[in-house]
PDB file of C-alpha atoms in Angstrom:
ATOM      1  CA  MET A   1     -23.239  26.295  -8.797  1.00 59.00           C
ATOM      2  CA  SER A   2     -26.007  24.099  -7.713  1.00 63.00           C
ATOM      3  CA  PRO A   3     -25.762  22.229  -4.267  1.00 71.00           C
ATOM      4  CA  ARG A   4     -23.857  19.326  -3.946  1.00 74.00           C
ATOM      5  CA  PRO A   5     -26.629  16.222  -4.220  1.00 85.00           C
ATOM      6  CA  ALA A   6     -27.042  14.575  -0.385  1.00 88.00           C
ATOM      7  CA  LEU A   7     -25.975  11.570  -1.269  1.00 87.00           C
ATOM      8  CA  SER A   8     -21.647  13.591  -2.330  1.00 88.00           C
ATOM      9  CA  THR A   9     -22.342  14.554   0.719  1.00 90.00           C
ATOM     10  CA  ALA A  10     -23.370  12.206   2.478  1.00 91.00           C
ATOM     11  CA  LEU A  11     -20.393  10.149   1.341  1.00 91.00           C
ATOM     12  CA  ASP A  12     -18.036  12.485   2.046  1.00 92.00           C
ATOM     13  CA  ALA A  13     -18.927  12.889   5.161  1.00 93.00           C
ATOM     14  CA  PHE A  14     -18.455   8.757   5.706  1.00 93.00           C
ATOM     15  CA  ILE A  15     -15.326   9.031   3.841  1.00 93.00           C
ATOM     16  CA  GLU A  16     -14.091  11.464   6.367  1.00 95.00           C
ATOM     17  CA  ALA A  17     -15.456   9.589   9.903  1.00 93.00           C
ATOM     18  CA  ARG A  18     -13.704   6.152   8.231  1.00 91.00           C
ATOM     19  CA  ARG A  19     -10.279   8.159   8.417  1.00 92.00           C
ATOM     20  CA  SER A  20     -10.193  10.363  11.011  1.00 93.00           C
ATOM     21  CA  ALA A  21     -11.378   6.637  13.298  1.00 90.00           C
ATOM     22  CA  GLU A  22      -8.480   4.807  11.917  1.00 90.00           C
ATOM     23  CA  ALA A  23      -5.928   7.492  12.151  1.00 91.00           C
ATOM     24  CA  ALA A  24      -7.499   7.982  15.826  1.00 91.00           C
ATOM     25  CA  THR A  25      -6.123   4.415  15.877  1.00 90.00           C
ATOM     26  CA  ARG A  26      -3.048   4.487  14.042  1.00 91.00           C
ATOM     27  CA  VAL A  27      -1.783   7.734  16.738  1.00 92.00           C
ATOM     28  CA  GLU A  28      -2.860   5.677  19.202  1.00 91.00           C
ATOM     29  CA  LEU A  29      -0.777   1.868  18.295  1.00 92.00           C
ATOM     30  CA  GLY A  30       1.889   4.043  16.453  1.00 93.00           C
ATOM     31  CA  LEU A  31       1.795   3.204  13.058  1.00 94.00           C
ATOM     32  CA  GLY A  32       1.862   3.972  10.693  1.00 93.00           C
ATOM     33  CA  GLU A  33      -1.077   3.059   7.053  1.00 92.00           C
ATOM     34  CA  THR A  34       1.317   0.767   5.487  1.00 95.00           C
ATOM     35  CA  GLU A  35       2.335  -1.382   8.625  1.00 96.00           C
ATOM     36  CA  VAL A  36      -1.930  -1.705   9.776  1.00 94.00           C
ATOM     37  CA  ARG A  37      -2.229  -2.848   5.790  1.00 94.00           C
ATOM     38  CA  ALA A  38       0.019  -4.741   6.336  1.00 96.00           C
ATOM     39  CA  LEU A  39      -1.105  -5.892  10.034  1.00 96.00           C
ATOM     40  CA  LEU A  40      -4.674  -7.028   8.862  1.00 93.00           C
ATOM     41  CA  ARG A  41      -3.150  -8.971   6.067  1.00 96.00           C
ATOM     42  CA  ILE A  42      -1.515 -11.217   7.958  1.00 97.00           C
ATOM     43  CA  ARG A  43      -4.418 -11.887  10.486  1.00 95.00           C
ATOM     44  CA  GLU A  44      -6.243 -12.775   6.842  1.00 95.00           C
ATOM     45  CA  HIS A  45      -2.559 -14.857   6.026  1.00 97.00           C
ATOM     46  CA  PRO A  46      -0.644 -15.855   8.010  1.00 96.00           C
ATOM     47  CA  GLY A  47       2.799 -17.958   7.016  1.00 96.00           C
ATOM     48  CA  ILE A  48       2.726 -15.098   3.857  1.00 97.00           C
ATOM     49  CA  ARG A  49       5.911 -14.504   2.850  1.00 95.00           C
ATOM     50  CA  PRO A  50       7.218 -10.725   1.889  1.00 95.00           C
ATOM     51  CA  SER A  51       7.034 -10.894  -0.875  1.00 94.00           C
ATOM     52  CA  VAL A  52       3.007 -12.007  -1.349  1.00 96.00           C
ATOM     53  CA  LEU A  53       3.173  -8.425   1.061  1.00 97.00           C
ATOM     54  CA  ARG A  54       4.929  -6.662  -1.036  1.00 96.00           C
ATOM     55  CA  ASP A  55       2.664  -7.216  -3.519  1.00 96.00           C
ATOM     56  CA  HIS A  56       0.050  -6.351  -1.780  1.00 96.00           C
ATOM     57  CA  LEU A  57       1.260  -3.528   0.182  1.00 96.00           C
ATOM     58  CA  GLY A  58       2.834  -1.681  -3.440  1.00 95.00           C
ATOM     59  CA  VAL A  59       5.802  -1.367  -1.306  1.00 95.00           C
ATOM     60  CA  THR A  60       9.724  -2.753  -2.374  1.00 95.00           C
ATOM     61  CA  SER A  61      11.048  -5.165  -1.691  1.00 93.00           C
ATOM     62  CA  ALA A  62      13.580  -2.978   0.728  1.00 95.00           C
ATOM     63  CA  GLY A  63      10.618  -1.561   2.078  1.00 95.00           C
ATOM     64  CA  VAL A  64       9.111  -4.189   2.713  1.00 96.00           C
ATOM     65  CA  THR A  65      12.546  -5.742   4.681  1.00 95.00           C
ATOM     66  CA  THR A  66      13.008  -2.708   6.729  1.00 96.00           C
ATOM     67  CA  LEU A  67       8.360  -2.331   7.564  1.00 97.00           C
ATOM     68  CA  VAL A  68       8.863  -5.601   8.652  1.00 97.00           C
ATOM     69  CA  ASP A  69      11.941  -5.192  10.432  1.00 96.00           C
ATOM     70  CA  ARG A  70      10.054  -2.648  12.015  1.00 96.00           C
ATOM     71  CA  LEU A  71       7.099  -4.267  13.526  1.00 97.00           C
ATOM     72  CA  VAL A  72       8.976  -7.556  14.379  1.00 97.00           C
ATOM     73  CA  GLU A  73      11.420  -5.466  16.967  1.00 96.00           C
ATOM     74  CA  ARG A  74       8.393  -4.215  18.443  1.00 96.00           C
ATOM     75  CA  GLY A  75       7.021  -7.687  19.187  1.00 96.00           C
ATOM     76  CA  LEU A  76       4.518  -7.496  16.384  1.00 96.00           C
ATOM     77  CA  LEU A  77       5.520 -10.054  14.090  1.00 97.00           C
ATOM     78  CA  ARG A  78       8.003 -12.896  14.164  1.00 96.00           C
ATOM     79  CA  ARG A  79       9.668 -14.816  11.394  1.00 95.00           C
ATOM     80  CA  GLU A  80       9.182 -18.481  10.604  1.00 94.00           C
ATOM     81  CA  LEU A  81      12.091 -19.549   7.877  1.00 90.00           C
ATOM     82  CA  ASP A  82      11.008 -21.840   5.887  1.00 85.00           C
ATOM     83  CA  THR A  83      11.370 -25.251   6.787  1.00 87.00           C
ATOM     84  CA  GLU A  84      12.362 -27.199   3.475  1.00 87.00           C
ATOM     85  CA  ASP A  85      14.050 -23.772   2.331  1.00 84.00           C
ATOM     86  CA  ARG A  86      15.974 -21.435   4.262  1.00 84.00           C
ATOM     87  CA  ARG A  87      15.879 -19.119   1.950  1.00 85.00           C
ATOM     88  CA  VAL A  88      12.072 -18.501   2.521  1.00 88.00           C
ATOM     89  CA  ASN A  89      10.175 -16.295   5.611  1.00 92.00           C
ATOM     90  CA  HIS A  90       7.081 -16.463   5.917  1.00 96.00           C
ATOM     91  CA  ILE A  91       6.376 -13.872   8.537  1.00 97.00           C
ATOM     92  CA  HIS A  92       3.306 -14.692  11.070  1.00 97.00           C
ATOM     93  CA  LEU A  93       1.710 -11.889  14.325  1.00 97.00           C
ATOM     94  CA  GLU A  94       3.014 -12.062  17.592  1.00 96.00           C
ATOM     95  CA  VAL A  95      -0.067 -10.502  18.936  1.00 95.00           C
ATOM     96  CA  ASP A  96      -4.383 -10.697  18.582  1.00 93.00           C
ATOM     97  CA  LEU A  97      -5.536  -8.254  16.673  1.00 90.00           C
ATOM     98  CA  ASP A  98      -9.638  -9.465  17.776  1.00 88.00           C
ATOM     99  CA  ALA A  99      -8.188  -8.120  21.871  1.00 90.00           C
ATOM    100  CA  LEU A 100      -7.432  -5.160  22.613  1.00 89.00           C
ATOM    101  CA  PRO A 101      -5.891  -2.670  21.879  1.00 90.00           C
ATOM    102  CA  TRP A 102      -5.299  -4.441  18.347  1.00 90.00           C
ATOM    103  CA  SER A 103      -8.786  -5.011  18.050  1.00 88.00           C
ATOM    104  CA  GLN A 104      -9.472  -0.914  17.606  1.00 88.00           C
ATOM    105  CA  LEU A 105      -7.610  -1.345  13.707  1.00 87.00           C
ATOM    106  CA  ASP A 106     -10.107  -2.500  11.700  1.00 87.00           C
ATOM    107  CA  ARG A 107     -13.135  -1.294  13.930  1.00 89.00           C
ATOM    108  CA  PHE A 108     -14.764   1.558  12.154  1.00 90.00           C
ATOM    109  CA  ALA A 109     -14.974  -1.588   9.633  1.00 89.00           C
ATOM    110  CA  ARG A 110     -16.619  -3.896  12.387  1.00 91.00           C
ATOM    111  CA  ASP A 111     -19.049  -1.073  13.204  1.00 93.00           C
ATOM    112  CA  LEU A 112     -19.768  -0.225   9.745  1.00 93.00           C
ATOM    113  CA  ASP A 113     -20.478  -4.412   9.003  1.00 94.00           C
ATOM    114  CA  ASP A 114     -22.346  -4.172  12.380  1.00 95.00           C
ATOM    115  CA  ALA A 115     -25.567  -0.946  11.106  1.00 94.00           C
ATOM    116  CA  VAL A 116     -25.481  -2.012   7.204  1.00 94.00           C
ATOM    117  CA  ASP A 117     -26.913  -5.585   9.105  1.00 95.00           C
ATOM    118  CA  ALA A 118     -29.400  -3.300  11.937  1.00 96.00           C
ATOM    119  CA  GLU A 119     -30.765  -2.184   7.897  1.00 96.00           C
ATOM    120  CA  PRO A 120     -32.788  -3.598   5.640  1.00 96.00           C
ATOM    121  CA  ALA A 121     -30.865  -5.962   3.429  1.00 95.00           C
ATOM    122  CA  ALA A 122     -33.352  -4.477   0.918  1.00 95.00           C
ATOM    123  CA  THR A 123     -32.523  -0.534   1.362  1.00 94.00           C
ATOM    124  CA  THR A 124     -28.513  -1.561   1.532  1.00 94.00           C
ATOM    125  CA  ASP A 125     -28.186  -4.042  -1.549  1.00 95.00           C
ATOM    126  CA  ALA A 126     -30.014  -1.399  -3.865  1.00 94.00           C
ATOM    127  CA  PHE A 127     -27.574   1.043  -2.334  1.00 93.00           C
ATOM    128  CA  ALA A 128     -25.522  -1.070  -2.726  1.00 93.00           C
ATOM    129  CA  GLU A 129     -25.925  -1.540  -6.236  1.00 94.00           C
ATOM    130  CA  ALA A 130     -26.375   1.807  -6.711  1.00 92.00           C
ATOM    131  CA  LEU A 131     -23.305   2.475  -5.560  1.00 91.00           C
ATOM    132  CA  GLN A 132     -20.985   0.506  -7.778  1.00 92.00           C
ATOM    133  CA  ARG A 133     -22.810   1.551 -11.691  1.00 91.00           C
ATOM    134  CA  ILE A 134     -21.863   5.101 -10.065  1.00 89.00           C
ATOM    135  CA  THR A 135     -18.839   4.008  -8.752  1.00 89.00           C
ATOM    136  CA  ARG A 136     -18.022   2.241 -12.356  1.00 89.00           C
ATOM    137  CA  SER A 137     -19.394   5.464 -14.380  1.00 88.00           C
ATOM    138  CA  VAL A 138     -16.777   7.384 -13.143  1.00 86.00           C
ATOM    139  CA  LEU A 139     -14.247   4.775 -13.083  1.00 82.00           C
ATOM    140  CA  ILE A 140     -14.816   4.429 -17.333  1.00 66.00           C
ATOM    141  CA  PRO A 141     -13.012   6.681 -19.878  1.00 68.00           C
ATOM    142  CA  ARG A 142     -16.365   7.364 -21.578  1.00 57.00           C
TER     143      ARG A 142
END
């Protein structure tokens, strides 16, 4: 068996570093992976409707209700009734995800962006193009 290509090994190390950093943060904050994804999505879309969040997370209606209930009980989210349709509610953050300790949720991504910005643009652009080509070749049936 031949040795793995350096890029494959480097990508595996990157994935493991990201997974470890994110897992440590989730444990520290007492959150599950889906809860973190929900919080980050709500930050991007304040006032998101539960059905839109459900679709993004790929969970059932009951699943998103349980998730939101749990985060509301912890004081992380709040529901607001729609002013025009009382059957509809909108979900908002109750915590500032840009302040500690919540800012740790996407620290790895921010640190990665900073590291990428420190590299020459030609290098990162070429790497991005190559990685996209390689990824497409794996995903598209031949």
